[in-house]
mmCIF file of C-alpha atoms in Angstrom:
data_model
loop_
_atom_site.group_PDB
_atom_site.id
_atom_site.type_symbol
_atom_site.label_atom_id
_atom_site.label_comp_id
_atom_site.label_asym_id
_atom_site.label_seq_id
_atom_site.Cartn_x
_atom_site.Cartn_y
_atom_site.Cartn_z
ATOM 1 C CA MET A 493 6.376 12.031 24.112
ATOM 2 C CA HIS A 494 2.621 12.602 24.317
ATOM 3 C CA ARG A 495 3.048 16.107 22.930
ATOM 4 C CA ILE A 496 5.067 14.772 19.993
ATOM 5 C CA ILE A 497 2.450 12.105 19.249
ATOM 6 C CA LEU A 498 -0.397 14.633 19.397
ATOM 7 C CA THR A 499 1.564 16.909 17.075
ATOM 8 C CA ARG A 500 2.006 14.060 14.608
ATOM 9 C CA LEU A 501 -1.720 13.279 14.768
ATOM 10 C CA ALA A 502 -2.619 16.916 14.114
ATOM 11 C CA GLN A 503 -0.208 16.974 11.191
ATOM 12 C CA GLY A 504 -1.844 13.826 9.836
ATOM 13 C CA VAL A 505 -5.326 15.400 9.967
ATOM 14 C CA LEU A 506 -4.064 18.539 8.207
ATOM 15 C CA THR A 507 -2.312 16.404 5.597
ATOM 16 C CA LEU A 508 -5.526 14.476 4.946
ATOM 17 C CA LEU A 509 -7.424 17.762 4.576
ATOM 18 C CA LEU A 510 -4.834 19.000 2.096
ATOM 19 C CA ALA A 511 -5.081 15.681 0.255
ATOM 20 C CA SER A 512 -8.866 16.127 -0.029
ATOM 21 C CA ILE A 513 -8.356 19.551 -1.648
ATOM 22 C CA ILE A 514 -5.817 18.117 -4.102
ATOM 23 C CA ILE A 515 -8.038 15.136 -4.945
ATOM 24 C CA PHE A 516 -11.095 17.310 -5.516
ATOM 25 C CA GLY A 517 -9.098 19.791 -7.588
ATOM 26 C CA ALA A 518 -7.532 17.006 -9.662
ATOM 27 C CA THR A 519 -10.932 15.502 -10.486
ATOM 28 C CA GLU A 520 -12.192 18.933 -11.464
ATOM 29 C CA ILE A 521 -9.538 19.370 -14.136
ATOM 30 C CA LEU A 522 -10.104 15.945 -15.711
ATOM 31 C CA PRO A 523 -11.122 16.339 -19.368
ATOM 32 C CA GLY A 524 -14.825 15.836 -19.888
ATOM 33 C CA ASP A 525 -17.273 14.702 -17.231
ATOM 34 C CA VAL A 526 -19.576 11.791 -16.494
ATOM 35 C CA ALA A 527 -22.455 13.409 -18.390
ATOM 36 C CA GLU A 528 -20.418 13.336 -21.589
ATOM 37 C CA ALA A 529 -19.370 9.744 -20.920
ATOM 38 C CA ILE A 530 -22.998 8.646 -20.371
ATOM 39 C CA LEU A 531 -24.462 10.382 -23.436
ATOM 40 C CA GLY A 532 -21.589 9.402 -25.723
ATOM 41 C CA GLN A 533 -20.725 10.885 -29.096
ATOM 42 C CA SER A 534 -24.340 11.384 -30.156
ATOM 43 C CA ARG A 535 -25.057 13.876 -27.363
ATOM 44 C CA THR A 536 -26.648 17.256 -27.942
ATOM 45 C CA GLU A 537 -25.932 20.423 -26.005
ATOM 46 C CA GLU A 538 -29.474 20.515 -24.645
ATOM 47 C CA ALA A 539 -29.348 16.929 -23.398
ATOM 48 C CA LEU A 540 -25.884 17.533 -21.943
ATOM 49 C CA ALA A 541 -27.026 20.658 -20.069
ATOM 50 C CA THR A 542 -30.116 18.854 -18.732
ATOM 51 C CA LEU A 543 -28.127 15.866 -17.477
ATOM 52 C CA ARG A 544 -25.518 18.101 -15.843
ATOM 53 C CA GLU A 545 -28.285 19.972 -14.060
ATOM 54 C CA GLU A 546 -29.828 16.705 -12.812
ATOM 55 C CA MET A 547 -26.448 15.491 -11.525
ATOM 56 C CA GLY A 548 -25.602 18.787 -9.860
ATOM 57 C CA LEU A 549 -22.518 19.295 -11.995
ATOM 58 C CA ASN A 550 -23.439 22.932 -12.682
ATOM 59 C CA ARG A 551 -23.065 24.004 -9.058
ATOM 60 C CA PRO A 552 -19.930 25.988 -8.079
ATOM 61 C CA ALA A 553 -16.915 23.836 -7.314
ATOM 62 C CA ILE A 554 -16.477 25.242 -3.796
ATOM 63 C CA VAL A 555 -20.076 24.291 -2.922
ATOM 64 C CA ARG A 556 -19.632 20.789 -4.254
ATOM 65 C CA TYR A 557 -16.328 20.426 -2.361
ATOM 66 C CA PHE A 558 -17.804 21.273 1.036
ATOM 67 C CA ASP A 559 -20.865 19.100 0.387
ATOM 68 C CA TRP A 560 -18.563 16.216 -0.547
ATOM 69 C CA LEU A 561 -16.218 16.791 2.418
ATOM 70 C CA GLY A 562 -19.146 16.975 4.842
ATOM 71 C CA GLY A 563 -20.503 13.727 3.485
ATOM 72 C CA MET A 564 -17.096 12.052 3.785
ATOM 73 C CA VAL A 565 -16.818 13.124 7.438
ATOM 74 C CA GLN A 566 -20.243 11.586 8.110
ATOM 75 C CA GLY A 567 -19.357 8.386 6.251
ATOM 76 C CA ASP A 568 -21.448 9.184 3.183
ATOM 77 C CA LEU A 569 -19.271 8.528 0.127
ATOM 78 C CA GLY A 570 -21.967 9.657 -2.274
ATOM 79 C CA THR A 571 -23.693 7.960 -5.189
ATOM 80 C CA SER A 572 -22.005 6.767 -8.340
ATOM 81 C CA LEU A 573 -22.916 8.981 -11.273
ATOM 82 C CA ALA A 574 -22.482 6.112 -13.710
ATOM 83 C CA THR A 575 -24.317 3.249 -11.954
ATOM 84 C CA LYS A 576 -26.539 5.176 -9.486
ATOM 85 C CA ARG A 577 -25.360 2.787 -6.758
ATOM 86 C CA PRO A 578 -24.005 4.000 -3.404
ATOM 87 C CA VAL A 579 -20.243 4.350 -3.686
ATOM 88 C CA ALA A 580 -19.829 2.718 -0.266
ATOM 89 C CA ASP A 581 -21.505 -0.468 -1.543
ATOM 90 C CA MET A 582 -19.286 -0.562 -4.622
ATOM 91 C CA ILE A 583 -16.148 -0.098 -2.518
ATOM 92 C CA GLU A 584 -17.235 -2.632 0.101
ATOM 93 C CA SER A 585 -17.520 -5.347 -2.513
ATOM 94 C CA ARG A 586 -13.945 -4.691 -3.707
ATOM 95 C CA MET A 587 -12.155 -3.593 -0.542
ATOM 96 C CA TRP A 588 -11.773 -7.067 0.937
ATOM 97 C CA ASN A 589 -10.035 -8.397 -2.179
ATOM 98 C CA THR A 590 -7.355 -5.690 -2.021
ATOM 99 C CA LEU A 591 -6.951 -5.880 1.765
ATOM 100 C CA ARG A 592 -6.693 -9.665 1.724
ATOM 101 C CA LEU A 593 -3.982 -9.501 -0.931
ATOM 102 C CA ALA A 594 -2.086 -6.799 0.978
ATOM 103 C CA LEU A 595 -2.373 -8.505 4.378
ATOM 104 C CA LEU A 596 -1.186 -11.870 3.069
ATOM 105 C CA ALA A 597 1.749 -10.252 1.266
ATOM 106 C CA ALA A 598 2.641 -8.240 4.375
ATOM 107 C CA ALA A 599 2.480 -11.326 6.597
ATOM 108 C CA ILE A 600 5.073 -12.959 4.346
ATOM 109 C CA SER A 601 7.289 -10.076 3.216
ATOM 110 C CA VAL A 602 7.767 -8.153 6.489
ATOM 111 C CA PRO A 603 9.101 -11.029 8.673
ATOM 112 C CA LEU A 604 11.087 -12.440 5.734
ATOM 113 C CA SER A 605 12.688 -9.068 4.910
ATOM 114 C CA LEU A 606 13.659 -8.522 8.560
ATOM 115 C CA ALA A 607 15.152 -12.008 8.836
ATOM 116 C CA LEU A 608 17.091 -11.718 5.569
ATOM 117 C CA GLY A 609 18.233 -8.193 6.426
ATOM 118 C CA LEU A 610 19.576 -9.296 9.801
ATOM 119 C CA TRP A 611 21.230 -12.346 8.275
ATOM 120 C CA SER A 612 22.855 -10.194 5.613
ATOM 121 C CA ALA A 613 24.061 -7.694 8.234
ATOM 122 C CA MET A 614 25.566 -10.472 10.346
ATOM 123 C CA ARG A 615 27.416 -11.752 7.262
ATOM 124 C CA ALA A 616 28.336 -8.302 5.910
ATOM 125 C CA GLY A 617 30.878 -8.584 3.090
ATOM 126 C CA GLY A 618 30.542 -12.352 2.890
ATOM 127 C CA ARG A 619 29.116 -14.641 0.259
ATOM 128 C CA VAL A 620 25.619 -14.612 1.753
ATOM 129 C CA ASP A 621 25.590 -10.819 1.897
ATOM 130 C CA LYS A 622 26.727 -10.457 -1.723
ATOM 131 C CA THR A 623 24.236 -13.040 -2.963
ATOM 132 C CA LEU A 624 21.335 -11.344 -1.176
ATOM 133 C CA ALA A 625 22.496 -7.922 -2.413
ATOM 134 C CA MET A 626 22.487 -9.073 -6.047
ATOM 135 C CA THR A 627 19.125 -10.792 -5.640
ATOM 136 C CA THR A 628 17.471 -7.743 -4.113
ATOM 137 C CA LEU A 629 18.915 -5.447 -6.782
ATOM 138 C CA ALA A 630 17.462 -7.741 -9.428
ATOM 139 C CA LEU A 631 14.046 -7.694 -7.725
ATOM 140 C CA ILE A 632 14.095 -3.897 -7.556
ATOM 141 C CA ALA A 633 15.047 -3.617 -11.228
ATOM 142 C CA VAL A 634 12.469 -6.078 -12.611
ATOM 143 C CA PRO A 635 8.911 -4.702 -13.080
ATOM 144 C CA GLU A 636 6.100 -6.339 -11.144
ATOM 145 C CA PHE A 637 4.172 -7.442 -14.215
ATOM 146 C CA PHE A 638 7.251 -9.293 -15.483
ATOM 147 C CA ILE A 639 7.677 -11.095 -12.151
ATOM 148 C CA GLY A 640 4.002 -12.012 -12.230
ATOM 149 C CA LEU A 641 4.147 -13.296 -15.792
ATOM 150 C CA ILE A 642 7.263 -15.385 -15.076
ATOM 151 C CA LEU A 643 5.651 -16.936 -11.991
ATOM 152 C CA MET A 644 2.476 -17.569 -13.973
ATOM 153 C CA LYS A 645 4.411 -19.186 -16.817
ATOM 154 C CA VAL A 646 6.398 -21.489 -14.532
ATOM 155 C CA PHE A 647 3.916 -22.480 -11.812
ATOM 156 C CA ALA A 648 0.573 -22.185 -13.609
ATOM 157 C CA VAL A 649 1.288 -23.007 -17.254
ATOM 158 C CA GLU A 650 4.279 -25.370 -17.142
ATOM 159 C CA LEU A 651 4.034 -27.103 -13.767
ATOM 160 C CA LYS A 652 0.280 -26.556 -13.305
ATOM 161 C CA TRP A 653 0.727 -26.351 -9.545
ATOM 162 C CA LEU A 654 -1.073 -23.044 -9.041
ATOM 163 C CA SER A 655 -3.902 -21.089 -10.625
ATOM 164 C CA ALA A 656 -3.138 -18.292 -13.103
ATOM 165 C CA SER A 657 -6.269 -16.406 -12.053
ATOM 166 C CA ALA A 658 -7.011 -15.174 -8.535
ATOM 167 C CA ASN A 659 -10.519 -16.581 -8.751
ATOM 168 C CA THR A 660 -11.653 -17.206 -5.177
ATOM 169 C CA ARG A 661 -15.148 -18.119 -4.039
ATOM 170 C CA PRO A 662 -16.687 -18.511 -0.553
ATOM 171 C CA TYR A 663 -17.629 -22.106 -1.346
ATOM 172 C CA PHE A 664 -14.072 -23.050 -2.353
ATOM 173 C CA ASP A 665 -12.085 -25.029 0.187
ATOM 174 C CA PHE A 666 -8.918 -23.654 1.774
ATOM 175 C CA TRP A 667 -6.519 -25.208 -0.713
ATOM 176 C CA GLN A 668 -8.453 -23.996 -3.758
ATOM 177 C CA ASN A 669 -8.381 -20.420 -2.470
ATOM 178 C CA ALA A 670 -4.715 -20.787 -1.494
ATOM 179 C CA ARG A 671 -3.781 -21.974 -5.006
ATOM 180 C CA ALA A 672 -5.663 -19.028 -6.501
ATOM 181 C CA LEU A 673 -3.996 -16.419 -4.265
ATOM 182 C CA ALA A 674 -0.473 -17.849 -4.176
ATOM 183 C CA LEU A 675 0.864 -16.178 -7.336
ATOM 184 C CA PRO A 676 -0.494 -12.632 -6.765
ATOM 185 C CA VAL A 677 0.649 -12.733 -3.129
ATOM 186 C CA ALA A 678 4.107 -13.946 -4.173
ATOM 187 C CA THR A 679 4.364 -11.253 -6.868
ATOM 188 C CA LEU A 680 3.420 -8.475 -4.456
ATOM 189 C CA SER A 681 5.768 -9.853 -1.792
ATOM 190 C CA PHE A 682 8.708 -9.882 -4.206
ATOM 191 C CA ALA A 683 7.884 -6.306 -5.213
ATOM 192 C CA VAL A 684 8.314 -4.929 -1.672
ATOM 193 C CA LEU A 685 10.690 -7.448 -0.093
ATOM 194 C CA ALA A 686 13.914 -5.992 -1.480
ATOM 195 C CA HIS A 687 13.387 -2.431 -0.203
ATOM 196 C CA MET A 688 12.632 -3.515 3.352
ATOM 197 C CA MET A 689 15.469 -6.024 3.439
ATOM 198 C CA ARG A 690 18.071 -3.552 2.207
ATOM 199 C CA MET A 691 16.963 -0.895 4.701
ATOM 200 C CA THR A 692 17.136 -3.436 7.544
ATOM 201 C CA ARG A 693 20.658 -4.438 6.502
ATOM 202 C CA SER A 694 21.985 -0.894 6.113
ATOM 203 C CA SER A 695 20.409 0.339 9.374
ATOM 204 C CA VAL A 696 21.793 -2.554 11.425
ATOM 205 C CA ILE A 697 25.255 -2.247 9.874
ATOM 206 C CA ASN A 698 25.217 1.486 10.648
ATOM 207 C CA ILE A 699 24.440 0.712 14.306
ATOM 208 C CA PHE A 700 27.324 -1.769 14.383
ATOM 209 C CA THR A 701 29.765 1.142 13.997
ATOM 210 C CA SER A 702 28.535 2.812 17.198
ATOM 211 C CA PRO A 703 30.994 2.891 20.143
ATOM 212 C CA TYR A 704 28.632 1.054 22.504
ATOM 213 C CA MET A 705 28.280 -1.797 20.007
ATOM 214 C CA GLU A 706 32.046 -2.054 19.646
ATOM 215 C CA MET A 707 32.377 -2.128 23.436
ATOM 216 C CA ALA A 708 29.734 -4.855 23.712
ATOM 217 C CA ALA A 709 31.560 -6.890 21.068
ATOM 218 C CA LEU A 710 34.873 -6.478 22.901
ATOM 219 C CA LYS A 711 33.226 -7.776 26.048
ATOM 220 C CA GLY A 712 32.477 -11.009 24.199
ATOM 221 C CA LEU A 713 28.713 -10.824 23.665
ATOM 222 C CA PRO A 714 27.560 -13.257 20.948
ATOM 223 C CA LYS A 715 26.872 -11.608 17.608
ATOM 224 C CA ARG A 716 23.316 -12.910 17.463
ATOM 225 C CA ARG A 717 22.561 -11.304 20.812
ATOM 226 C CA LEU A 718 24.207 -8.072 19.683
ATOM 227 C CA VAL A 719 22.004 -7.955 16.604
ATOM 228 C CA VAL A 720 18.665 -8.950 18.123
ATOM 229 C CA LEU A 721 18.864 -7.208 21.502
ATOM 230 C CA HIS A 722 21.008 -4.159 20.778
ATOM 231 C CA ALA A 723 21.324 -3.347 17.064
ATOM 232 C CA LEU A 724 17.785 -4.040 15.850
ATOM 233 C CA PRO A 725 15.894 -1.993 18.504
ATOM 234 C CA ASN A 726 18.106 1.032 17.806
ATOM 235 C CA ALA A 727 17.707 0.654 14.032
ATOM 236 C CA LEU A 728 13.907 0.390 14.082
ATOM 237 C CA SER A 729 13.077 3.993 13.163
ATOM 238 C CA PRO A 730 14.141 3.949 9.472
ATOM 239 C CA ILE A 731 13.035 0.313 9.126
ATOM 240 C CA LEU A 732 9.519 1.129 10.341
ATOM 241 C CA THR A 733 9.297 4.054 7.924
ATOM 242 C CA VAL A 734 10.205 1.872 4.947
ATOM 243 C CA ILE A 735 7.794 -0.854 6.095
ATOM 244 C CA ALA A 736 4.980 1.724 6.359
ATOM 245 C CA LEU A 737 5.704 3.030 2.859
ATOM 246 C CA ASN A 738 5.675 -0.462 1.407
ATOM 247 C CA LEU A 739 2.510 -1.460 3.264
ATOM 248 C CA SER A 740 0.723 1.598 1.913
ATOM 249 C CA TYR A 741 1.956 0.653 -1.560
ATOM 250 C CA MET A 742 0.468 -2.822 -1.108
ATOM 251 C CA VAL A 743 -2.976 -1.238 -0.711
ATOM 252 C CA SER A 744 -2.845 1.634 -3.203
ATOM 253 C CA GLY A 745 -0.283 0.474 -5.762
ATOM 254 C CA VAL A 746 -1.399 -3.051 -6.612
ATOM 255 C CA ILE A 747 -3.130 -2.146 -9.862
ATOM 256 C CA ILE A 748 -0.562 -4.080 -11.921
ATOM 257 C CA VAL A 749 -0.875 -7.215 -9.788
ATOM 258 C CA GLU A 750 -4.664 -6.991 -9.790
ATOM 259 C CA THR A 751 -4.697 -6.576 -13.568
ATOM 260 C CA VAL A 752 -2.276 -9.424 -14.324
ATOM 261 C CA PHE A 753 -4.100 -11.942 -12.125
ATOM 262 C CA GLY A 754 -7.648 -10.655 -12.589
ATOM 263 C CA VAL A 755 -8.190 -9.590 -8.968
ATOM 264 C CA PRO A 756 -11.393 -7.482 -8.696
ATOM 265 C CA GLY A 757 -9.849 -5.071 -6.222
ATOM 266 C CA LEU A 758 -10.124 -1.432 -5.246
ATOM 267 C CA THR A 759 -7.466 -0.100 -7.600
ATOM 268 C CA ARG A 760 -9.199 -1.636 -10.613
ATOM 269 C CA LEU A 761 -12.420 -0.011 -9.420
ATOM 270 C CA LEU A 762 -10.595 3.329 -9.386
ATOM 271 C CA VAL A 763 -9.386 2.805 -12.955
ATOM 272 C CA ASP A 764 -12.949 1.956 -14.019
ATOM 273 C CA GLY A 765 -14.134 5.159 -12.359
ATOM 274 C CA VAL A 766 -11.579 7.214 -14.276
ATOM 275 C CA THR A 767 -12.667 5.586 -17.533
ATOM 276 C CA LEU A 768 -16.333 6.452 -16.872
ATOM 277 C CA ARG A 769 -15.522 9.913 -15.404
ATOM 278 C CA ASP A 770 -17.369 8.779 -12.262
ATOM 279 C CA ILE A 771 -16.196 11.632 -10.020
ATOM 280 C CA PRO A 772 -17.684 10.475 -6.649
ATOM 281 C CA LEU A 773 -16.164 7.019 -7.118
ATOM 282 C CA ILE A 774 -12.749 8.441 -8.050
ATOM 283 C CA GLN A 775 -12.767 10.820 -5.087
ATOM 284 C CA ALA A 776 -13.804 8.137 -2.593
ATOM 285 C CA CYS A 777 -11.161 5.641 -3.758
ATOM 286 C CA ALA A 778 -8.436 8.301 -3.802
ATOM 287 C CA MET A 779 -9.351 9.459 -0.286
ATOM 288 C CA ILE A 780 -9.228 5.887 0.989
ATOM 289 C CA PHE A 781 -5.762 5.407 -0.492
ATOM 290 C CA GLY A 782 -4.614 8.742 0.922
ATOM 291 C CA ALA A 783 -6.009 7.947 4.362
ATOM 292 C CA VAL A 784 -4.292 4.535 4.406
ATOM 293 C CA TYR A 785 -0.973 6.101 3.374
ATOM 294 C CA ILE A 786 -1.195 8.834 6.033
ATOM 295 C CA LEU A 787 -2.403 6.423 8.744
ATOM 296 C CA LEU A 788 0.426 3.953 8.159
ATOM 297 C CA ASN A 789 3.027 6.717 8.178
ATOM 298 C CA LEU A 790 1.544 8.104 11.397
ATOM 299 C CA LEU A 791 1.722 4.637 12.921
ATOM 300 C CA ALA A 792 5.374 4.362 11.849
ATOM 301 C CA ASP A 793 6.128 7.762 13.410
ATOM 302 C CA VAL A 794 4.479 6.812 16.697
ATOM 303 C CA LEU A 795 6.263 3.455 16.854
ATOM 304 C CA SER A 796 9.575 5.162 16.021
ATOM 305 C CA ILE A 797 9.033 7.605 18.874
ATOM 306 C CA MET A 798 8.207 4.793 21.285
ATOM 307 C CA ALA A 799 11.281 2.842 20.150
ATOM 308 C CA ASN A 800 13.630 5.831 20.593
ATOM 309 C CA PRO A 801 14.588 6.531 24.227
ATOM 310 C CA ARG A 802 15.846 10.009 23.294
ATOM 311 C CA LEU A 803 12.316 10.945 22.212
ATOM 312 C CA ARG A 804 10.594 9.062 25.018
ATOM 313 C CA TYR A 805 12.699 10.789 27.671
ATOM 314 C CA PRO A 806 13.744 14.197 26.263
ATOM 315 C CA LYS A 807 15.995 16.400 28.357
#
């Protein structure tokens, strides 16, 4: 098992290195550069060449890549070409907003999806199962921005129970911050709930067809005990993978939710960087998203290995 885990970790490091090459290459082929964005339409070739020289944009790409990668390894994310501020400071001021949104949505959606998935599996083919199946299909089909706008219309505009803007402040009390975050958290939870619930249901139902489960049922074990103690532990591997994918999406794919509710998060900072052709900012944000995605998938792999006796005790 330790060899498998170490192999997965090595694969994760290599994947992150490959991601850094792709990210750097993708930013290199973006049309224009930050010098053109700063000088605007009235730029001259002489001023453009001078500014590029000052910013180091004329150096070979391979030199700039290794300088950037070395800085990333040491924790130096560089300096924004547009604002001259350290990229780390700009990200720090936005990171908490995105992480808070993702953590709150995960705390709600993961337990709820597992509970609904198990309930649906225990009532497979029944009214509850069909109702949950139709509901989850509808959630998958409806875009996030539409869910957010509907929730905003009902709970913020009509009922006036919640805030339409995720405007939180340190001096707000708990209930003011909760009212501000309720709608974006609910929107993000609905966006990922259906996938996790459907995977939980299908994995548990698939385990139900195993001979040992049929034997346990014939011996008279209660269905709830069969599901919780026998079916769920053996169905964890695909469930954990889907949960990891959705958790990574909560961090890197919340641009729509952040835009609809005005959350000053990390994905909006990335979009601003693309608009200004701020290459260090784009690269740093993209690497953070890539690292989160790879880390969560590695965690899912390790937990799947630990939950699988055939991998823990290979022949």
